[in-house]
Short mmCIF file of C-alpha atoms in Angstrom, two decimals:
data_model
loop_
_atom_site.label_atom_id
_atom_site.label_comp_id
_atom_site.label_asym_id
_atom_site.label_seq_id
_atom_site.Cartn_x
_atom_site.Cartn_y
_atom_site.Cartn_z
CA UNK A 1137 -74.91 -57.59 -33.79
CA UNK A 1138 -75.84 -54.93 -36.68
CA UNK A 1139 -75.70 -52.48 -34.13
CA UNK A 1140 -72.06 -53.77 -33.18
CA UNK A 1141 -71.19 -53.47 -36.87
CA UNK A 1142 -72.49 -50.34 -37.25
CA UNK A 1143 -70.64 -48.91 -34.41
CA UNK A 1144 -67.40 -50.68 -35.51
CA UNK A 1145 -67.83 -49.08 -38.81
CA UNK A 1146 -68.21 -45.53 -37.39
CA UNK A 1147 -65.35 -45.99 -34.87
CA UNK A 1148 -62.84 -46.84 -37.89
CA UNK A 1149 -64.17 -43.77 -39.94
CA UNK A 1150 -63.76 -41.52 -37.42
CA UNK A 1151 -60.37 -42.68 -36.21
CA UNK A 1152 -59.03 -43.20 -39.59
CA UNK A 1153 -56.83 -40.26 -39.04
CA UNK A 1154 -55.18 -41.63 -35.87
CA UNK A 1155 -51.62 -42.64 -36.35
CA UNK A 1156 -51.24 -46.02 -35.29
CA UNK A 1157 -48.66 -47.60 -33.33
CA UNK A 1158 -48.15 -50.83 -31.46
CA UNK A 1159 -46.51 -52.93 -28.87
CA UNK A 1160 -42.51 -53.17 -29.83
CA UNK A 1161 -41.63 -56.54 -30.51
CA UNK A 1162 -38.27 -57.77 -30.83
CA UNK A 1163 -38.27 -58.38 -34.73
CA UNK A 1164 -34.14 -59.56 -34.69
CA UNK A 1165 -31.01 -59.10 -32.77
CA UNK A 1166 -27.62 -59.25 -33.54
CA UNK A 1167 -25.92 -61.62 -32.25
CA UNK A 1168 -28.99 -63.71 -32.98
CA UNK A 1169 -31.03 -64.73 -30.49
CA UNK A 1170 -29.92 -68.21 -29.17
CA UNK A 1171 -26.89 -68.18 -31.60
CA UNK A 1172 -23.34 -69.22 -31.15
CA UNK A 1173 -20.75 -67.13 -32.45
CA UNK A 1174 -17.08 -67.62 -32.63
CA UNK A 1175 -15.59 -64.41 -31.08
CA UNK A 1176 -17.10 -62.18 -28.33
CA UNK A 1177 -19.19 -59.24 -30.26
CA UNK A 1178 -18.22 -55.47 -29.42
CA UNK A 1179 -21.65 -54.34 -29.74
CA UNK A 1180 -25.21 -55.86 -29.47
CA UNK A 1181 -28.05 -54.39 -31.64
CA UNK A 1182 -31.80 -55.10 -31.08
CA UNK A 1183 -34.31 -54.07 -33.82
CA UNK A 1184 -37.92 -53.94 -33.00
CA UNK A 1185 -41.20 -53.78 -34.97
CA UNK A 1186 -41.96 -50.07 -33.95
CA UNK A 1187 -39.99 -46.93 -33.03
CA UNK A 1188 -38.74 -46.89 -29.37
CA UNK A 1189 -38.91 -43.99 -26.99
CA UNK A 1190 -35.21 -43.47 -26.12
CA UNK A 1191 -35.76 -42.18 -22.50
CA UNK A 1192 -37.56 -45.40 -21.36
CA UNK A 1193 -36.05 -48.10 -23.34
CA UNK A 1194 -32.81 -49.89 -22.10
CA UNK A 1195 -30.91 -53.19 -22.11
CA UNK A 1196 -28.74 -54.91 -19.99
CA UNK A 1197 -26.04 -57.85 -20.75
CA UNK A 1198 -24.17 -59.90 -18.37
CA UNK A 1199 -21.27 -62.23 -19.69
CA UNK A 1200 -20.31 -65.60 -18.74
CA UNK A 1201 -19.09 -64.63 -15.32
CA UNK A 1202 -22.55 -62.99 -14.29
CA UNK A 1203 -21.12 -59.56 -14.48
CA UNK A 1204 -22.68 -56.61 -16.42
CA UNK A 1205 -20.50 -56.17 -19.60
CA UNK A 1206 -22.96 -53.29 -21.47
CA UNK A 1207 -21.37 -50.27 -21.61
CA UNK A 1208 -24.12 -48.36 -19.99
CA UNK A 1209 -27.18 -46.35 -21.77
CA UNK A 1210 -27.71 -47.66 -25.38
CA UNK A 1211 -28.05 -45.68 -28.40
CA UNK A 1212 -31.70 -45.61 -29.88
CA UNK A 1213 -32.35 -44.66 -33.24
CA UNK A 1214 -35.90 -45.40 -34.63
CA UNK A 1215 -36.62 -48.88 -33.82
CA UNK A 1216 -32.68 -50.02 -33.21
CA UNK A 1217 -31.26 -50.20 -29.93
CA UNK A 1218 -27.49 -50.60 -29.86
CA UNK A 1219 -25.21 -50.97 -26.74
CA UNK A 1220 -21.35 -51.48 -26.85
CA UNK A 1221 -19.91 -54.50 -24.88
CA UNK A 1222 -17.27 -54.86 -23.08
CA UNK A 1223 -14.67 -57.78 -23.90
CA UNK A 1224 -15.28 -60.66 -22.11
CA UNK A 1225 -14.46 -64.54 -23.06
CA UNK A 1226 -16.33 -67.23 -24.20
CA UNK A 1227 -19.35 -68.88 -22.34
CA UNK A 1228 -23.10 -67.88 -22.44
CA UNK A 1229 -24.17 -64.24 -22.44
CA UNK A 1230 -27.80 -62.95 -21.11
CA UNK A 1231 -29.63 -60.17 -22.73
CA UNK A 1232 -32.55 -58.55 -20.77
CA UNK A 1233 -34.51 -55.69 -22.65
CA UNK A 1234 -37.27 -53.11 -21.84
CA UNK A 1235 -38.90 -51.12 -24.59
CA UNK A 1236 -41.28 -48.28 -24.57
CA UNK A 1237 -42.76 -47.41 -28.23
CA UNK A 1238 -43.43 -44.06 -29.09
CA UNK A 1239 -47.00 -44.32 -27.79
CA UNK A 1240 -46.12 -45.78 -24.73
CA UNK A 1241 -46.54 -49.46 -24.95
CA UNK A 1242 -44.41 -51.42 -22.86
CA UNK A 1243 -42.80 -54.63 -23.76
CA UNK A 1244 -39.99 -56.82 -22.20
CA UNK A 1245 -38.05 -59.72 -22.95
CA UNK A 1246 -34.85 -61.67 -22.69
CA UNK A 1247 -32.35 -64.03 -24.41
CA UNK A 1248 -29.08 -65.87 -24.48
CA UNK A 1249 -26.42 -65.94 -27.12
CA UNK A 1250 -23.17 -68.00 -26.46
CA UNK A 1251 -19.65 -67.11 -27.56
CA UNK A 1252 -17.10 -70.05 -28.30
CA UNK A 1253 -18.01 -73.72 -29.29
CA UNK A 1254 -21.35 -74.98 -29.46
CA UNK B 893 -85.02 -58.10 -30.04
CA UNK B 894 -87.29 -54.89 -30.40
CA UNK B 895 -85.51 -52.05 -32.70
CA UNK B 896 -85.67 -49.20 -30.14
CA UNK B 897 -83.78 -51.47 -27.56
CA UNK B 898 -81.13 -51.86 -30.06
CA UNK B 899 -80.96 -48.29 -30.66
CA UNK B 900 -80.71 -47.47 -26.99
CA UNK B 901 -77.75 -49.79 -27.02
CA UNK B 902 -76.16 -48.19 -29.65
CA UNK B 903 -76.35 -45.10 -28.12
CA UNK B 904 -75.20 -46.16 -24.82
CA UNK B 905 -72.15 -47.59 -26.67
CA UNK B 906 -71.43 -44.70 -28.68
CA UNK B 907 -71.42 -42.61 -25.30
CA UNK B 908 -69.12 -44.74 -23.83
CA UNK B 909 -66.68 -44.00 -26.66
CA UNK B 910 -67.06 -40.38 -26.86
CA UNK B 911 -66.14 -40.26 -23.23
CA UNK B 912 -62.90 -41.80 -23.28
CA UNK B 913 -60.04 -39.99 -21.62
CA UNK B 914 -56.47 -39.77 -23.05
CA UNK B 915 -54.03 -41.60 -20.67
CA UNK B 916 -50.81 -43.76 -20.93
CA UNK B 917 -51.21 -46.94 -22.74
CA UNK B 918 -50.48 -50.57 -21.45
CA UNK B 919 -51.03 -53.71 -23.07
CA UNK B 920 -53.46 -56.23 -24.20
CA UNK B 921 -52.57 -59.76 -22.99
CA UNK B 922 -49.00 -59.44 -22.13
CA UNK B 923 -47.38 -61.02 -19.11
CA UNK B 924 -43.89 -60.12 -18.90
CA UNK B 925 -42.30 -61.56 -22.25
CA UNK B 926 -45.25 -63.56 -23.04
CA UNK B 927 -48.22 -62.92 -25.16
CA UNK B 928 -51.36 -64.69 -24.77
CA UNK B 929 -53.46 -64.37 -28.01
CA UNK B 930 -57.08 -63.93 -28.21
CA UNK B 931 -58.33 -67.47 -28.41
CA UNK B 932 -61.35 -68.46 -30.57
CA UNK B 933 -63.53 -70.88 -28.39
CA UNK B 934 -62.48 -69.79 -24.81
CA UNK B 935 -61.26 -66.47 -23.60
CA UNK B 936 -57.80 -65.27 -22.84
CA UNK B 937 -56.81 -64.59 -19.25
CA UNK B 938 -56.68 -60.53 -19.52
CA UNK B 939 -58.80 -57.82 -19.58
CA UNK B 940 -58.06 -55.66 -22.64
CA UNK B 941 -59.25 -53.31 -25.19
CA UNK B 942 -60.06 -55.43 -28.08
CA UNK B 943 -62.59 -56.71 -30.74
CA UNK B 944 -63.76 -59.78 -32.44
CA UNK B 945 -65.30 -58.96 -35.61
CA UNK B 946 -66.22 -61.20 -36.86
CA UNK B 947 -66.25 -64.89 -35.48
CA UNK B 948 -67.79 -67.17 -37.85
CA UNK B 949 -68.48 -70.98 -37.23
CA UNK B 950 -70.13 -74.14 -39.15
CA UNK B 951 -70.58 -77.22 -37.67
CA UNK B 952 -73.53 -80.00 -37.72
CA UNK B 953 -75.15 -80.03 -34.62
CA UNK B 954 -75.83 -83.08 -32.17
CA UNK B 955 -79.43 -82.83 -33.11
CA UNK B 956 -81.04 -86.13 -34.59
CA UNK B 957 -81.27 -85.70 -37.45
CA UNK B 958 -78.37 -83.38 -37.68
CA UNK B 959 -78.94 -79.80 -38.47
CA UNK B 960 -76.53 -77.30 -40.38
CA UNK B 961 -75.53 -74.41 -38.30
CA UNK B 962 -73.89 -71.09 -39.08
CA UNK B 963 -72.93 -68.49 -36.46
CA UNK B 964 -71.80 -65.19 -36.75
CA UNK B 965 -70.84 -63.00 -33.72
CA UNK B 966 -68.89 -59.77 -32.78
CA UNK B 967 -67.64 -58.91 -29.27
CA UNK B 968 -66.01 -55.84 -28.07
CA UNK B 969 -64.08 -55.51 -24.78
CA UNK B 970 -63.17 -52.33 -23.10
CA UNK B 971 -61.24 -51.90 -20.05
CA UNK B 972 -62.91 -49.49 -17.35
CA UNK B 973 -59.50 -49.43 -14.99
CA UNK B 974 -56.29 -51.07 -15.90
CA UNK B 975 -57.49 -54.14 -13.97
CA UNK B 976 -61.56 -53.92 -14.76
CA UNK B 977 -62.87 -54.61 -18.21
CA UNK B 978 -66.24 -55.39 -19.68
CA UNK B 979 -67.26 -57.00 -22.84
CA UNK B 980 -70.12 -56.79 -24.99
CA UNK B 981 -71.25 -59.48 -27.52
CA UNK B 982 -74.15 -60.65 -29.80
CA UNK B 983 -74.39 -63.63 -32.22
CA UNK B 984 -76.61 -64.47 -35.31
CA UNK B 985 -77.34 -68.09 -36.09
CA UNK B 986 -79.05 -69.86 -38.89
CA UNK B 987 -79.96 -73.55 -38.21
CA UNK B 988 -80.98 -75.48 -41.43
CA UNK B 989 -82.27 -78.91 -40.26
CA UNK B 990 -82.52 -81.46 -43.21
CA UNK B 991 -85.76 -81.15 -44.72
CA UNK B 992 -87.18 -78.90 -42.02
CA UNK B 993 -87.69 -75.10 -41.79
CA UNK B 994 -84.72 -72.83 -41.56
CA UNK B 995 -84.27 -71.07 -37.96
CA UNK B 996 -82.23 -68.03 -37.96
CA UNK B 997 -81.80 -64.88 -35.53
CA UNK B 998 -79.71 -63.20 -32.95
CA UNK B 999 -78.91 -65.08 -29.68
CA UNK B 1000 -79.19 -63.34 -26.43
CA UNK B 1001 -77.01 -60.46 -25.61
CA UNK B 1002 -73.90 -61.13 -23.67
CA UNK B 1003 -71.88 -59.16 -21.17
CA UNK B 1004 -68.95 -59.99 -19.57
CA UNK B 1005 -67.25 -58.09 -16.60
CA UNK B 1006 -63.93 -59.46 -15.69
CA UNK B 1007 -61.44 -58.20 -13.12
CA UNK B 1008 -57.69 -59.07 -13.33
CA UNK B 1009 -56.72 -61.09 -10.23
CA UNK B 1010 -52.79 -61.38 -11.11
CA UNK B 1011 -50.20 -60.94 -13.64
CA UNK B 1012 -46.95 -62.35 -12.63
CA UNK B 1013 -44.28 -61.20 -15.28
CA UNK B 1014 -41.78 -63.60 -14.08
CA UNK B 1015 -43.55 -66.75 -14.16
CA UNK B 1016 -45.75 -65.55 -17.29
CA UNK B 1017 -48.92 -66.07 -15.21
CA UNK B 1018 -52.23 -64.47 -15.16
CA UNK B 1019 -55.78 -64.93 -13.55
CA UNK B 1020 -59.06 -63.37 -14.04
CA UNK B 1021 -62.28 -63.61 -12.91
CA UNK B 1022 -65.64 -63.11 -14.57
CA UNK B 1023 -69.33 -62.78 -14.58
CA UNK B 1024 -70.74 -63.68 -17.74
CA UNK B 1025 -74.49 -62.60 -18.33
CA UNK B 1026 -76.92 -63.93 -21.10
CA UNK B 1027 -79.54 -61.46 -20.80
CA UNK B 1028 -82.81 -63.35 -21.41
CA UNK B 1029 -85.47 -61.70 -23.80
CA UNK B 1030 -83.01 -60.06 -26.00
CA UNK B 1031 -82.78 -62.62 -28.55
CA UNK B 1032 -84.84 -64.50 -31.31
CA UNK B 1033 -86.82 -66.71 -28.85
CA UNK B 1034 -89.51 -67.54 -31.33
CA UNK B 1035 -86.69 -69.24 -33.81
CA UNK B 1036 -85.53 -71.02 -30.31
CA UNK B 1037 -82.09 -69.28 -30.71
CA UNK B 1038 -82.68 -66.67 -27.54
CA UNK B 1039 -84.36 -67.63 -24.52
CA UNK B 1040 -86.64 -65.90 -22.42
CA UNK B 1041 -84.42 -66.43 -19.18
CA UNK B 1042 -81.16 -65.19 -18.45
CA UNK B 1043 -77.82 -67.25 -17.71
CA UNK B 1044 -75.31 -66.11 -15.23
CA UNK B 1045 -71.85 -67.72 -15.14
CA UNK B 1046 -69.33 -66.87 -12.90
CA UNK B 1047 -65.88 -67.56 -14.44
CA UNK B 1048 -62.28 -68.10 -13.36
CA UNK B 1049 -59.85 -67.90 -16.34
CA UNK B 1050 -55.86 -68.45 -16.02
CA UNK B 1051 -52.87 -68.41 -18.26
CA UNK B 1052 -49.48 -69.80 -17.48
CA UNK B 1053 -46.41 -69.55 -19.96
CA UNK B 1054 -43.57 -71.77 -19.57
CA UNK B 1055 -40.75 -69.16 -20.19
CA UNK B 1056 -39.56 -69.67 -16.62
CA UNK B 1057 -38.43 -72.89 -17.27
CA UNK B 1058 -34.65 -73.58 -17.22
CA UNK B 1059 -32.62 -72.48 -20.38
CA UNK B 1060 -32.06 -76.10 -20.98
CA UNK B 1061 -35.46 -76.77 -21.52
CA UNK B 1062 -34.72 -75.02 -24.92
CA UNK B 1063 -37.92 -74.98 -27.35
CA UNK B 1064 -40.39 -76.38 -24.64
CA UNK B 1065 -40.33 -72.80 -23.19
CA UNK B 1066 -42.46 -71.52 -26.04
CA UNK B 1067 -45.40 -73.60 -24.70
CA UNK B 1068 -48.24 -71.99 -22.76
CA UNK B 1069 -51.62 -72.88 -21.54
CA UNK B 1070 -54.85 -71.12 -20.63
CA UNK B 1071 -57.93 -72.21 -19.36
CA UNK B 1072 -61.14 -71.33 -17.95
CA UNK B 1073 -64.24 -72.91 -15.47
CA UNK B 1074 -67.47 -71.24 -14.84
CA UNK B 1075 -70.67 -72.51 -13.27
CA UNK B 1076 -73.83 -71.44 -15.56
CA UNK B 1077 -76.82 -71.18 -13.79
CA UNK B 1078 -80.31 -69.79 -15.19
CA UNK B 1079 -82.62 -67.44 -13.71
CA UNK B 1080 -85.43 -69.46 -13.90
CA UNK B 1081 -85.15 -73.21 -13.19
CA UNK B 1082 -88.07 -74.15 -15.06
CA UNK B 1083 -89.28 -73.10 -18.66
CA UNK B 1084 -93.20 -73.34 -18.79
CA UNK B 1085 -93.43 -73.00 -22.57
CA UNK B 1086 -90.90 -75.83 -23.28
CA UNK B 1087 -92.34 -77.81 -20.35
CA UNK B 1088 -88.27 -78.30 -19.30
CA UNK B 1089 -86.15 -78.04 -16.45
CA UNK B 1090 -83.31 -75.62 -17.33
CA UNK B 1091 -80.02 -77.44 -15.89
CA UNK B 1092 -77.19 -75.78 -14.26
CA UNK B 1093 -74.13 -76.49 -16.17
CA UNK B 1094 -70.48 -76.62 -15.28
CA UNK B 1095 -68.67 -75.01 -18.55
CA UNK B 1096 -64.89 -75.42 -18.75
CA UNK B 1097 -62.25 -75.33 -21.54
CA UNK B 1098 -58.32 -74.90 -22.18
CA UNK B 1099 -55.87 -74.45 -24.61
CA UNK B 1100 -52.41 -75.34 -25.25
CA UNK B 1101 -50.51 -73.10 -27.71
CA UNK B 1102 -46.93 -72.93 -29.08
CA UNK B 1103 -45.76 -69.18 -29.48
CA UNK B 1104 -43.55 -69.04 -32.90
CA UNK B 1105 -42.96 -65.28 -31.85
CA UNK B 1106 -41.60 -66.39 -28.43
CA UNK B 1107 -39.30 -69.02 -29.80
CA UNK B 1108 -37.83 -66.29 -32.05
CA UNK B 1109 -37.66 -63.59 -29.81
CA UNK B 1110 -36.71 -65.49 -26.26
CA UNK B 1111 -35.30 -68.64 -27.19
CA UNK B 1112 -33.61 -69.17 -30.73
CA UNK B 1113 -34.04 -67.43 -34.19
CA UNK B 1114 -33.88 -69.81 -36.69
CA UNK B 1115 -34.56 -67.13 -39.12
CA UNK B 1116 -37.74 -68.87 -40.54
CA UNK B 1117 -39.94 -66.99 -42.83
CA UNK B 1118 -41.77 -64.14 -41.45
CA UNK B 1119 -45.31 -65.75 -41.87
CA UNK B 1120 -44.20 -68.58 -39.61
CA UNK B 1121 -42.63 -66.49 -36.99
CA UNK B 1122 -46.23 -64.76 -36.60
CA UNK B 1123 -48.07 -68.13 -36.18
CA UNK B 1124 -49.09 -69.70 -32.82
CA UNK B 1125 -50.54 -73.26 -33.28
CA UNK B 1126 -52.93 -74.16 -30.77
CA UNK B 1127 -55.37 -76.61 -29.60
CA UNK B 1128 -58.35 -75.63 -27.74
CA UNK B 1129 -60.94 -77.60 -25.98
CA UNK B 1130 -64.29 -76.54 -24.56
CA UNK B 1131 -66.95 -78.67 -22.92
CA UNK B 1132 -70.31 -78.37 -20.77
CA UNK B 1133 -71.46 -80.71 -18.26
CA UNK B 1134 -75.01 -80.35 -16.61
CA UNK B 1135 -74.73 -80.86 -12.96
CA UNK B 1136 -78.08 -79.85 -11.33
CA UNK B 1137 -81.63 -79.42 -12.31
CA UNK B 1138 -80.84 -81.44 -15.18
CA UNK B 1139 -84.27 -83.58 -14.72
CA UNK B 1140 -85.57 -85.26 -18.05
CA UNK B 1141 -82.42 -83.77 -19.97
CA UNK B 1142 -79.52 -85.61 -21.38
CA UNK B 1143 -76.67 -85.75 -18.83
CA UNK B 1144 -73.99 -86.05 -21.42
CA UNK B 1145 -71.04 -83.68 -21.53
CA UNK B 1146 -70.86 -81.89 -24.95
CA UNK B 1147 -68.00 -80.31 -26.19
CA UNK B 1148 -65.43 -79.57 -28.99
CA UNK B 1149 -61.63 -80.17 -29.54
CA UNK B 1150 -60.34 -77.40 -31.95
CA UNK B 1151 -57.19 -77.70 -33.23
CA UNK B 1152 -55.88 -74.63 -35.54
CA UNK B 1153 -53.50 -71.71 -35.68
CA UNK B 1154 -53.59 -68.17 -34.77
CA UNK B 1155 -51.43 -65.60 -36.74
CA UNK B 1156 -50.50 -62.45 -34.65
CA UNK B 1157 -49.67 -59.12 -36.35
CA UNK B 1158 -49.14 -55.90 -34.70
CA UNK B 1159 -52.56 -54.52 -34.82
CA UNK B 1160 -54.82 -57.80 -35.57
CA UNK B 1161 -54.77 -61.24 -35.31
CA UNK B 1162 -56.66 -63.90 -37.75
CA UNK B 1163 -57.44 -67.44 -36.29
CA UNK B 1164 -58.57 -70.84 -37.76
CA UNK B 1165 -59.63 -73.64 -36.18
CA UNK B 1166 -61.30 -77.13 -36.79
CA UNK B 1167 -64.09 -77.95 -34.67
CA UNK B 1168 -64.30 -81.82 -33.69
CA UNK B 1169 -67.06 -82.82 -31.57
CA UNK B 1170 -66.44 -85.06 -28.72
CA UNK B 1171 -69.42 -87.33 -28.71
CA UNK B 1172 -72.78 -87.76 -31.16
CA UNK B 1173 -74.40 -85.27 -28.67
CA UNK B 1174 -71.93 -82.40 -29.38
CA UNK B 1175 -72.54 -82.81 -33.43
CA UNK B 1176 -71.18 -84.66 -36.13
CA UNK B 1177 -68.37 -84.29 -38.60
CA UNK B 1178 -65.76 -81.67 -38.28
CA UNK B 1179 -66.65 -77.96 -38.42
CA UNK B 1180 -65.00 -74.73 -38.78
CA UNK B 1181 -64.26 -71.59 -36.46
CA UNK B 1182 -62.44 -68.55 -37.68
CA UNK B 1183 -61.98 -65.13 -36.36
CA UNK B 1184 -60.80 -61.82 -37.17
CA UNK B 1185 -59.56 -59.93 -34.05
CA UNK B 1186 -58.43 -56.39 -33.56
CA UNK B 1187 -55.93 -54.85 -31.06
CA UNK B 1188 -57.83 -51.49 -30.03
CA UNK B 1189 -54.89 -50.64 -27.73
CA UNK B 1190 -52.54 -50.72 -30.42
CA UNK B 1191 -54.73 -49.45 -33.22
CA UNK B 1192 -55.92 -46.35 -31.18
CA UNK B 1193 -53.55 -46.02 -28.55
CA UNK B 1194 -54.55 -42.78 -27.40
CA UNK B 1195 -58.12 -42.89 -27.63
CA UNK B 1196 -60.14 -45.87 -27.52
CA UNK B 1197 -57.28 -48.17 -26.59
CA UNK B 1198 -57.15 -46.79 -23.05
CA UNK B 1199 -58.81 -47.57 -19.97
CA UNK B 1200 -61.83 -45.20 -19.15
CA UNK B 1201 -60.63 -44.48 -15.73
CA UNK B 1202 -57.35 -44.49 -14.05
CA UNK B 1203 -54.95 -44.48 -16.87
CA UNK B 1204 -54.36 -40.79 -17.62
CA UNK B 1205 -51.86 -39.98 -14.91
CA UNK B 1206 -50.26 -43.05 -15.12
CA UNK B 1207 -47.00 -41.85 -16.59
CA UNK B 1208 -44.18 -44.28 -17.91
CA UNK B 1209 -41.86 -45.52 -15.28
CA UNK B 1210 -38.29 -45.00 -16.35
CA UNK B 1211 -36.52 -48.37 -16.48
CA UNK B 1212 -33.23 -48.79 -14.52
CA UNK B 1213 -31.55 -51.80 -13.61
#
């Protein structure tokens, strides 16, 4: 085990200058994951724990009738992804996202939020 | 183990790291939206670039009378290809029987070769095959901690998240289970020095875990404190049952049940579990197991966090719906 400890120490020292990045976890969303809001939002924003690579990160939003209501390619700045939403009515909205952090780690996820009464 | 042996091993591992190529990085144990943390008592169902340093545990052994045992271990896991991985680990143990001499030393060097059979993103399911080898003669044989013979354990691992349940299942979708089952057989059936048969053993275990990160990002964000949102409460269990060549030895199944929690960060995780023996032969009282686990693929994404082979040409795939 002393060997492993020595190697580990050497690795950390030699690679300490490497800029560390990681998987981009969804930190929070607006509207909140699983929340119920009174009126249909005009925009969905997703904030991640890491900066995103714009070319390979995307989001799809479908409205209560199952039709896609996001307005195409999201705007990505740093760790935040925003996409406009077409007007839609009350019901359950489904969000499905893919994210590529700037060091090429991929993550994905999906959630719902609700518009109208609980 | 002889000093020159350790130096040779260190050199081999050093060469391993020096030869790492640059390539596109992927994941540790992500399967779809599910992240399976590295479990403490059993293994997670993915090949990965990661390191457990250290894992520390304390417990009272099942000997009569019970001895107090400390173990400190380390393990490093490295992907050779995207689906093939190799782990190397070792353990240092100190066993202090009441009124008797203390035994201490290194256990046998352990290597594990693993192949990723399946990662099903939609159903959050992963399967893995592995061959664990405990290399006889590499540990402190005179202290009774190492063995002169080797042990081989072909093992099957699985993990399943329940995120594919209907939305109506709500918070239940944050649950996941993992497990493993292996058949351990020694390279010798009879140990002359101990005048004892060396049994073949079924080794198995599992975990049930509840992912607060999954709850927050996939089901409902309750805006809980950040510390809570990084926790994965977990119960692990591990067992060993002698099944063959067990003449003169105890036929009793031994094992522990380990309730605890794992805190998951971006670059590392910290786990702490109680160890509750399932019977007298497994120990007395409640032990403790703790681990610091490092995600090498996140800490060093362009160097040692890459598969040795096959990743360099894997450009990111542009996502389209």
